[in-house]
Coordinates of C-alpha atoms and ligand atoms in Angstrom, one line a residue:
M1 CA 226.0 171.1 139.3
V2 CA 227.4 167.8 138.0
D3 CA 225.8 166.7 134.8
V4 CA 225.2 163.1 135.3
S5 CA 222.8 161.3 133.0
V6 CA 221.8 157.6 132.7
D7 CA 220.6 155.3 129.9
K8 CA 218.0 153.1 131.4
K9 CA 218.0 150.9 128.3
S10 CA 221.7 150.0 128.6
S11 CA 222.7 146.6 129.8
V12 CA 225.0 148.3 132.3
P13 CA 223.0 148.8 135.5
V14 CA 222.1 152.4 136.3
Y15 CA 224.0 152.4 139.6
Q16 CA 227.1 151.4 137.7
Q17 CA 226.6 154.1 135.2
I18 CA 226.4 156.7 138.0
S19 CA 229.4 155.4 139.9
R20 CA 231.4 155.2 136.7
Y21 CA 230.5 158.8 135.9
Y22 CA 231.8 160.0 139.3
R23 CA 234.9 157.8 139.1
D24 CA 235.8 159.4 135.7
M25 CA 235.1 162.9 137.0
I26 CA 237.3 162.3 140.1
S27 CA 240.1 160.6 138.2
Q28 CA 240.1 163.3 135.6
G29 CA 240.3 166.0 138.3
K30 CA 237.0 167.5 137.2
I31 CA 235.6 167.3 140.7
A32 CA 238.0 167.9 143.5
E33 CA 238.6 166.8 147.1
G34 CA 235.9 167.9 149.4
Y35 CA 233.3 168.2 146.6
R36 CA 229.9 167.2 148.0
L37 CA 228.0 164.7 145.9
P38 CA 224.3 165.5 145.5
P39 CA 222.1 164.1 148.4
E40 CA 220.8 160.6 147.4
R41 CA 217.2 161.7 147.4
T42 CA 217.8 164.7 145.2
L43 CA 219.8 162.8 142.7
A44 CA 217.3 159.9 142.6
K45 CA 214.6 162.5 141.9
T46 CA 216.6 164.3 139.2
L47 CA 217.4 161.1 137.4
G48 CA 214.0 159.5 138.0
V49 CA 215.5 156.4 139.6
N50 CA 215.0 154.6 142.9
R51 CA 217.0 155.8 145.9
T52 CA 218.5 152.4 146.3
T53 CA 220.2 152.9 142.9
I54 CA 221.9 156.0 144.2
L55 CA 222.8 154.2 147.4
N56 CA 224.4 151.4 145.4
A57 CA 226.3 153.9 143.3
Y58 CA 227.7 155.7 146.3
R59 CA 228.5 152.4 148.0
D60 CA 230.6 151.5 145.0
L61 CA 232.5 154.8 145.2
K62 CA 233.0 154.3 148.9
E63 CA 234.4 150.8 148.4
A64 CA 236.8 152.3 145.8
G65 CA 238.0 154.7 148.5
L66 CA 237.0 157.7 146.4
V67 CA 234.3 159.2 148.7
A68 CA 233.3 159.1 152.3
G69 CA 229.9 159.5 153.9
H70 CA 229.4 161.6 157.0
V71 CA 226.3 162.1 158.9
G72 CA 225.1 165.6 158.4
R73 CA 227.8 166.4 155.8
G74 CA 226.7 164.0 153.1
T75 CA 229.0 162.2 150.7
T76 CA 232.2 164.0 149.9
V77 CA 235.2 163.3 147.6
L78 CA 238.3 162.2 149.4
P79 CA 241.8 163.4 148.6
P80 CA 243.8 161.0 146.4
S81 CA 244.9 158.0 148.5
A82 CA 243.7 159.8 151.5
A83 CA 244.1 158.2 154.8
P84 CA 241.4 159.7 156.9
E85 CA 241.3 159.5 160.7
S86 CA 244.7 157.7 160.8
A87 CA 246.3 157.5 164.1
A88 CA 249.8 159.0 164.2
G89 CA 252.4 156.6 162.9
E90 CA 249.9 153.9 161.9
V91 CA 250.1 152.6 158.3
Q92 CA 246.8 152.7 156.7
P93 CA 245.6 149.7 154.5
L94 CA 245.9 150.3 150.8
R95 CA 242.9 151.3 148.8
W96 CA 243.3 148.5 146.3
T97 CA 240.5 149.5 143.9
Q98 CA 242.1 153.0 143.5
L99 CA 245.2 151.3 142.2
L100 CA 243.7 148.8 139.9
R101 CA 243.0 149.2 136.2
Q102 CA 239.4 150.2 135.7
Q103 CA 237.4 147.1 134.6
T104 CA 234.7 147.4 132.1
A105 CA 231.5 147.4 134.0
T106 CA 229.5 144.3 133.1
P107 CA 226.2 143.8 134.8
W108 CA 226.8 140.1 135.5
E109 CA 230.5 140.1 135.9
G110 CA 230.5 137.9 139.0
I111 CA 228.1 135.3 137.7
I112 CA 230.5 132.4 137.1
R113 CA 231.9 132.8 140.5
D114 CA 228.4 132.9 142.0
L115 CA 227.4 129.8 140.1
H116 CA 230.4 127.9 141.3
A117 CA 229.8 129.1 144.8
L118 CA 226.3 127.6 144.6
T119 CA 227.8 124.1 144.3
E120 CA 228.9 124.4 148.0
R121 CA 225.3 125.0 149.1
K122 CA 223.8 121.9 150.6
D123 CA 220.6 123.5 151.6
S124 CA 219.0 124.0 148.2
I125 CA 218.2 122.2 145.0
I126 CA 220.5 123.5 142.2
L127 CA 219.0 123.9 138.8
A128 CA 221.2 126.9 138.1
I129 CA 224.4 125.2 137.0
G130 CA 225.4 123.2 134.0
L131 CA 228.1 121.1 135.6
P132 CA 228.1 117.3 135.3
A133 CA 226.3 115.3 138.0
H134 CA 228.8 113.9 140.6
D135 CA 227.7 110.4 140.1
L136 CA 228.3 110.7 136.3
I137 CA 232.0 111.7 136.8
P138 CA 233.9 108.4 136.0
A139 CA 236.0 108.6 139.2
K140 CA 236.8 104.9 139.4
L141 CA 237.8 104.7 135.7
M142 CA 240.0 107.8 136.1
R143 CA 241.6 106.5 139.4
E144 CA 242.5 103.2 137.7
T145 CA 243.8 104.9 134.7
L146 CA 245.8 107.3 136.8
D147 CA 247.3 104.5 138.9
A148 CA 248.6 102.8 135.7
L149 CA 249.8 106.1 134.3
V150 CA 251.8 107.1 137.3
A151 CA 253.2 103.6 137.8
E152 CA 254.5 103.7 134.2
R153 CA 255.6 107.3 133.8
G154 CA 256.6 108.2 137.3
P155 CA 257.5 111.9 138.0
E156 CA 257.1 112.7 134.3
A157 CA 253.3 112.5 134.8
F158 CA 253.6 115.5 137.1
S159 CA 256.1 117.6 135.3
S160 CA 255.7 120.6 133.1
G161 CA 254.9 120.3 129.4
P162 CA 254.8 122.1 126.1
C163 CA 252.7 125.3 126.1
E164 CA 250.5 124.0 123.2
G165 CA 249.9 120.7 125.0
V166 CA 251.4 117.2 125.3
F167 CA 252.1 116.0 121.8
G168 CA 250.6 112.5 122.3
F169 CA 247.4 114.1 123.7
R170 CA 247.2 116.5 120.8
A171 CA 247.5 113.5 118.4
A172 CA 244.7 111.7 120.3
L173 CA 242.6 114.9 120.0
A174 CA 243.3 115.0 116.3
G175 CA 241.9 111.5 116.2
L176 CA 238.8 112.7 118.1
M177 CA 238.4 115.6 115.7
G178 CA 238.5 112.9 112.9
Q179 CA 235.6 111.1 114.6
R180 CA 233.8 114.4 114.7
G181 CA 234.2 114.6 111.0
A182 CA 236.9 117.3 111.0
P183 CA 240.3 115.5 110.8
C184 CA 243.2 117.8 111.5
D185 CA 246.9 117.6 112.4
P186 CA 248.1 117.6 116.0
D187 CA 249.8 120.9 115.3
E188 CA 246.5 122.5 114.4
I189 CA 245.4 121.9 118.0
L190 CA 246.1 123.9 121.2
V191 CA 245.2 122.4 124.5
T192 CA 243.7 125.0 126.9
T193 CA 242.8 125.1 130.5
G194 CA 239.1 124.5 129.9
S195 CA 237.3 126.0 126.9
Q196 CA 236.8 129.1 129.0
Q197 CA 240.5 129.9 128.5
A198 CA 240.1 129.1 124.8
I199 CA 237.4 131.8 124.6
D200 CA 239.5 134.2 126.6
L201 CA 242.6 133.7 124.4
I202 CA 240.6 134.2 121.3
A203 CA 239.3 137.5 122.6
R204 CA 242.8 138.5 123.6
V205 CA 244.3 137.9 120.1
F206 CA 241.4 139.3 118.1
L207 CA 239.8 142.1 120.0
E208 CA 240.6 145.8 120.4
P209 CA 238.2 148.1 122.2
G210 CA 235.2 148.9 119.9
D211 CA 235.6 145.8 117.7
V212 CA 232.4 144.2 116.7
V213 CA 231.6 140.5 117.6
V214 CA 228.4 138.8 116.4
V215 CA 226.9 136.6 119.1
E216 CA 223.6 134.7 119.4
E217 CA 220.9 135.9 121.6
P218 CA 220.7 134.2 124.0
S219 CA 224.3 133.0 124.3
Y220 CA 226.7 131.6 126.8
F221 CA 227.1 134.3 129.5
G222 CA 230.7 133.3 130.2
A223 CA 231.7 134.2 126.6
L224 CA 229.6 137.4 126.5
N225 CA 231.4 138.6 129.6
V226 CA 234.8 137.9 128.1
F227 CA 234.0 139.9 125.0
R228 CA 232.5 142.7 127.1
Q229 CA 235.7 142.8 129.2
A230 CA 237.6 143.2 126.0
Q231 CA 235.4 146.2 125.3
A232 CA 233.9 144.7 122.2
R233 CA 230.7 145.9 120.7
L234 CA 228.3 142.9 120.8
L235 CA 225.7 142.5 118.1
G236 CA 223.1 139.9 118.9
V237 CA 221.3 137.6 116.4
P238 CA 218.2 135.9 117.7
V239 CA 218.0 132.2 118.2
D240 CA 214.9 130.0 117.5
R241 CA 214.5 126.3 117.8
N242 CA 216.7 125.8 114.7
G243 CA 219.5 127.8 116.1
M244 CA 220.8 131.2 115.0
R245 CA 218.5 133.2 112.7
V246 CA 221.1 133.1 109.9
D247 CA 218.7 134.9 107.7
L248 CA 219.3 138.0 109.8
L249 CA 223.0 137.8 109.6
E250 CA 223.8 139.1 106.2
P251 CA 223.0 142.8 106.8
L252 CA 225.0 142.7 110.0
L253 CA 228.1 141.3 108.3
Q254 CA 227.7 143.8 105.5
R255 CA 227.3 146.8 107.8
H256 CA 229.6 146.1 110.7
R257 CA 232.4 143.8 109.4
P258 CA 232.7 142.0 112.8
K259 CA 236.0 140.4 113.9
F260 CA 234.3 137.1 114.3
I261 CA 231.0 135.3 114.9
Y262 CA 230.7 133.3 118.1
T263 CA 228.1 130.5 117.9
L264 CA 227.0 127.4 119.8
P265 CA 225.4 125.5 117.0
T266 CA 224.9 122.2 118.8
Y267 CA 222.6 122.1 121.8
Q268 CA 223.1 125.8 122.6
N269 CA 223.7 127.1 126.1
P270 CA 221.2 128.3 127.3
S271 CA 218.4 127.6 124.8
G272 CA 219.2 124.0 123.8
A273 CA 218.7 124.9 120.2
L274 CA 220.3 122.9 117.4
L275 CA 221.4 124.7 114.3
S276 CA 219.9 123.0 111.2
L277 CA 222.2 121.7 108.5
E278 CA 220.8 124.2 106.0
R279 CA 221.6 127.1 108.4
R280 CA 225.0 125.7 109.0
R281 CA 225.8 125.7 105.3
R282 CA 224.3 129.2 104.9
L283 CA 226.3 130.5 107.9
L284 CA 229.6 129.3 106.3
E285 CA 228.6 130.8 102.9
L286 CA 228.1 134.1 104.6
A287 CA 231.4 133.8 106.6
Y288 CA 233.3 133.1 103.4
R289 CA 231.6 135.9 101.5
F290 CA 232.3 138.5 104.2
R291 CA 235.6 136.9 105.2
V292 CA 234.7 136.6 108.9
P293 CA 236.0 133.8 111.1
V294 CA 233.5 131.7 113.0
V295 CA 234.2 130.5 116.6
E296 CA 232.3 127.3 117.1
D297 CA 231.8 126.5 120.8
D298 CA 231.0 122.8 120.7
I299 CA 231.1 121.7 124.3
Y300 CA 227.7 119.8 124.2
Q301 CA 228.4 117.7 121.1
D302 CA 228.3 114.4 122.9
F303 CA 225.0 115.0 124.6
S304 CA 222.6 114.1 121.8
Y305 CA 219.4 112.3 122.9
D306 CA 217.3 112.2 119.7
G307 CA 219.8 111.0 117.1
D308 CA 223.0 112.5 115.9
P309 CA 223.3 116.3 115.4
P310 CA 224.2 117.7 111.9
P311 CA 228.0 117.8 111.2
T312 CA 229.9 120.5 113.1
L313 CA 230.7 123.7 111.3
K314 CA 234.3 122.6 111.5
A315 CA 233.5 119.5 109.6
L316 CA 231.6 121.4 106.9
D317 CA 234.2 124.2 106.6
T318 CA 236.2 123.8 103.4
A319 CA 238.2 127.0 103.8
G320 CA 239.6 127.0 107.3
F321 CA 237.4 129.8 108.7
V322 CA 236.1 127.9 111.7
I323 CA 237.9 128.1 115.1
Y324 CA 236.7 125.1 116.9
V325 CA 236.5 125.1 120.7
S326 CA 235.5 122.2 122.9
S327 CA 236.2 120.7 126.3
F328 CA 236.2 117.6 128.6
S329 CA 234.4 119.5 131.4
K330 CA 231.0 118.1 130.7
T331 CA 232.0 114.6 129.6
L332 CA 234.7 113.7 132.1
S333 CA 235.1 116.4 134.8
P334 CA 235.3 120.2 135.0
G335 CA 238.1 119.9 137.5
L336 CA 240.5 118.4 135.0
R337 CA 240.5 121.8 133.3
I338 CA 241.1 120.6 129.8
G339 CA 239.7 122.1 126.7
W340 CA 241.1 122.6 123.2
V341 CA 241.1 124.8 120.1
A342 CA 241.4 123.4 116.6
A343 CA 242.2 126.2 114.1
A344 CA 244.4 127.4 111.3
R345 CA 248.1 127.3 112.1
P346 CA 248.8 131.1 112.0
L347 CA 246.0 131.8 114.5
L348 CA 247.1 128.9 116.6
H349 CA 250.6 130.3 116.8
Q350 CA 249.2 133.6 118.2
L351 CA 247.0 131.8 120.7
V352 CA 250.0 129.8 122.0
L353 CA 251.9 133.1 122.5
A354 CA 248.9 134.5 124.5
K355 CA 248.6 131.3 126.5
Q356 CA 252.2 131.2 127.6
L357 CA 251.6 134.6 129.3
S358 CA 248.5 133.3 130.9
D359 CA 249.4 129.9 132.5
L360 CA 252.4 128.4 130.7
H361 CA 250.6 125.2 129.9
S362 CA 247.6 123.2 130.9
P363 CA 247.8 120.4 133.6
T364 CA 250.1 117.6 132.4
L365 CA 248.4 114.9 134.5
S366 CA 245.0 115.7 133.1
Q367 CA 246.3 115.6 129.6
L368 CA 248.1 112.3 130.0
L369 CA 245.0 110.8 131.7
I370 CA 242.6 111.9 128.9
E371 CA 245.1 110.7 126.3
R372 CA 244.8 107.2 127.7
L373 CA 241.1 107.3 127.9
L374 CA 240.8 108.4 124.3
I375 CA 243.3 105.8 123.0
S376 CA 241.8 102.9 125.0
G377 CA 238.3 103.6 123.8
D378 CA 237.2 104.1 127.5
F379 CA 236.2 107.7 126.7
R380 CA 233.9 106.6 123.8
R381 CA 232.2 103.9 126.0
H382 CA 231.8 106.3 128.9
V383 CA 230.1 108.9 126.7
G384 CA 227.7 106.3 125.4
G385 CA 226.6 105.7 129.0
L386 CA 226.4 109.4 129.8
R387 CA 224.1 110.0 126.9
E388 CA 221.5 107.5 128.3
A389 CA 221.8 108.9 131.9
Y390 CA 221.4 112.6 130.8
A391 CA 218.6 111.6 128.4
R392 CA 216.7 110.2 131.4
R393 CA 217.3 113.4 133.4
R394 CA 215.9 115.4 130.5
E395 CA 212.8 113.2 130.6
T396 CA 212.4 113.7 134.3
M397 CA 212.6 117.5 134.0
G398 CA 210.2 117.5 131.0
A399 CA 207.7 115.5 133.0
A400 CA 208.2 117.7 136.0
L401 CA 207.5 120.9 134.0
R402 CA 204.4 119.3 132.4
A403 CA 203.1 118.4 135.9
E404 CA 204.1 121.5 137.8
A405 CA 204.2 124.5 135.4
P406 CA 201.3 127.0 135.8
E407 CA 199.6 128.7 132.9
G408 CA 201.9 131.1 131.0
V409 CA 205.1 129.0 131.4
S410 CA 206.4 127.6 128.1
W411 CA 209.5 125.7 126.9
T412 CA 210.8 123.5 124.1
K413 CA 212.1 120.1 124.8
P414 CA 215.8 120.2 124.0
A415 CA 217.2 117.5 121.6
G416 CA 220.4 117.5 123.6
G417 CA 222.6 119.3 126.1
F418 CA 221.9 120.2 129.7
Y419 CA 219.1 122.8 129.7
F420 CA 215.4 123.7 129.5
W421 CA 215.0 127.3 128.5
C422 CA 211.7 128.4 129.8
R423 CA 209.6 131.4 129.2
L424 CA 207.8 132.7 132.3
P425 CA 204.7 134.8 132.7
D426 CA 205.2 138.4 133.8
V427 CA 206.3 138.1 137.3
S428 CA 208.9 140.5 138.7
Q429 CA 212.3 138.9 138.1
A430 CA 213.8 140.2 141.3
A431 CA 210.8 139.0 143.3
L432 CA 211.1 135.6 141.7
M433 CA 214.7 135.3 142.6
A434 CA 214.0 136.2 146.2
R435 CA 211.0 133.8 146.4
A436 CA 213.0 130.9 144.8
G437 CA 215.7 131.5 147.5
E438 CA 213.0 131.1 150.2
E439 CA 211.8 127.9 148.4
Q440 CA 215.5 126.7 148.4
V441 CA 215.9 126.2 144.7
S442 CA 218.2 128.0 142.3
Y443 CA 217.9 128.7 138.6
L444 CA 219.8 130.8 136.1
P445 CA 217.9 134.0 135.2
G446 CA 217.9 134.6 131.5
M447 CA 219.2 138.1 131.5
P448 CA 223.0 137.5 131.6
C449 CA 222.5 135.5 128.4
F450 CA 221.4 138.5 126.4
V451 CA 223.3 141.5 125.0
H452 CA 220.5 143.9 125.8
E453 CA 218.0 143.7 128.6
R454 CA 214.8 141.9 127.6
S455 CA 211.3 142.5 128.7
E456 CA 210.5 138.8 128.2
H457 CA 211.2 136.7 131.2
R458 CA 213.4 133.7 130.7
V459 CA 215.1 131.2 133.0
R460 CA 217.5 128.4 132.3
L461 CA 216.9 125.2 134.2
S462 CA 219.7 122.6 134.2
Y463 CA 219.0 118.9 134.7
S464 CA 222.7 118.0 134.7
H465 CA 224.0 118.7 138.1
C466 CA 221.5 118.1 141.0
P467 CA 220.8 114.5 142.1
A468 CA 218.4 113.0 139.6
D469 CA 215.8 112.3 142.3
Q470 CA 215.7 116.1 143.2
I471 CA 214.9 117.3 139.7
H472 CA 211.2 117.0 140.0
E473 CA 211.1 118.6 143.5
G474 CA 213.3 121.5 142.3
V475 CA 211.0 122.2 139.4
A476 CA 208.0 122.0 141.7
R477 CA 209.5 124.5 144.1
L478 CA 210.3 127.0 141.4
M479 CA 206.9 126.7 139.8
R480 CA 205.3 127.2 143.3
A481 CA 207.3 130.4 143.5
V482 CA 206.1 131.5 140.1
R483 CA 202.5 130.7 140.9
R484 CA 202.6 132.7 144.2
L485 CA 203.9 135.9 142.6
P486 CA 201.5 138.5 141.3
R487 CA 201.7 139.3 137.6
V488 CA 203.3 142.7 136.8
S489 CA 203.3 144.7 133.6
D490 CA 207.0 145.2 133.7
P491 CA 208.8 141.9 134.7
T492 CA 212.2 143.6 134.8
R493 CA 210.9 145.8 137.6
G494 CA 213.1 145.6 140.7
R495 CA 216.2 145.6 138.5
L496 CA 217.4 142.1 138.9
A497 CA 220.9 143.1 137.7
E498 CA 221.2 145.1 140.9
T499 CA 220.8 142.1 143.1
R500 CA 224.3 141.4 141.7
A501 CA 224.8 137.9 143.1
L502 CA 222.9 134.7 142.7
V503 CA 223.9 133.5 146.2
Ligands
PLP601 C1 229.0 126.9 126.1 C2 230.1 126.8 127.1 N1 231.4 127.1 126.7 C3 232.4 127.1 127.5 C4 232.2 126.7 128.9 C5 233.4 126.7 129.8 O1 233.7 125.4 130.2 P1 235.1 124.8 130.6 O2 236.1 126.0 130.7 O3 234.9 124.1 131.9 O4 235.5 123.9 129.5 C6 230.9 126.4 129.3 C7 230.7 126.0 130.7 O5 229.6 125.8 131.2 C8 229.9 126.4 128.4 O6 228.6 126.1 128.8

């Protein structure tokens, strides 16, 4: 009898634990061709899980071409690269998943793709995604600037460029860093294909399997998934309205010596929290004492609605420990795919080497365009307007929540950024997602933003992307869904992670 066991507290869904177990057993030759997997019902009973969990696990194995199901014979292990029932002479399709490197199973690995797919949906109100509103992308300004740029530079505007980024653009970025209180040289900057690539490159150059990374809880799911894929061990530090609980950091640094700390001090995604100046200083003191670099993800810096945020960690850093990451995806357009890293030269050198393997360089046209917008002052003026527009959207969502939220829903008004981070009463998370789908509204469930599964029920509502006049209706629909669901004692029941997709 195969000795499969599961950890129900793990952030890896149980069905993935089971399918992974059988994958390992098959690839290590411990169970052979023809071996019959336990009947679904029996295994479900043995493990104390739902039968659907076993069905999902076996489906995974079937998709990987490792097992086949036959009526009456159950589920059996196939021979390696077997081509069952092939007609003579006919070339069977490849079993791709059998050939591919095994990916680290992450419960929400498809989430970014799912969120982006949502933008195509015209039939529902999208509170799930933190992309800019279409009407706040400065298309006219960018078109005019591009016209002038192409007229002047001709084909050069479309040519390839240096891996670290166009020099003039990096000089303009150094100027922007100066405005953000952290002046640096152009050669301390690497232009990346969005800040997502910056996070990925950082993971590539730092992390080996088993390395520890300290993250906030909650945190940006896109970064958590990168670190998980690198097989890092994530240690979460809770966030309150003043940002990361830096008071809890010291013992973690002492005990685990992480490779780096990943933080979003300014209008955190998803919680909207703003790290206080005192905590910023303390965080740096601890980083210096334990000699741990700090990755500062500062993509929401320009979206302050109640006065300026405290200085960035990069601006406060006197010893070069901070790796600063930011992007133009929220201010100008995500499709330009331009972000950057400002960091110490030796690190930057390694990041450039990693980037050349990844995509050679970031889009030249986007870099030249943004360089002009920065130098002309158009960028600064545009951001001033944005702040007002997004502040109005924040008010609209706040008012909608006050009007529509039933008892048991709570939130803190964010001082900046794109999100309300709401706590919901104990309704089943899976049922809420299904009901919200019926109501034609989407939101981001809180779970992907945590290292470990939580019993508290959180959702992130974005006021950035959907048309401003739909924000109230979107909140009303979601709150209607919340109101109509029965309260349960275990809100994680139904294993939301197993629904796998948001769309
Ligand atoms: C905190 C944070 N970091 C990084 C990113 C990645 O953005 P991009 O690659 O478009 O710059 C996002 C996107 O939403 C984000 O919210």
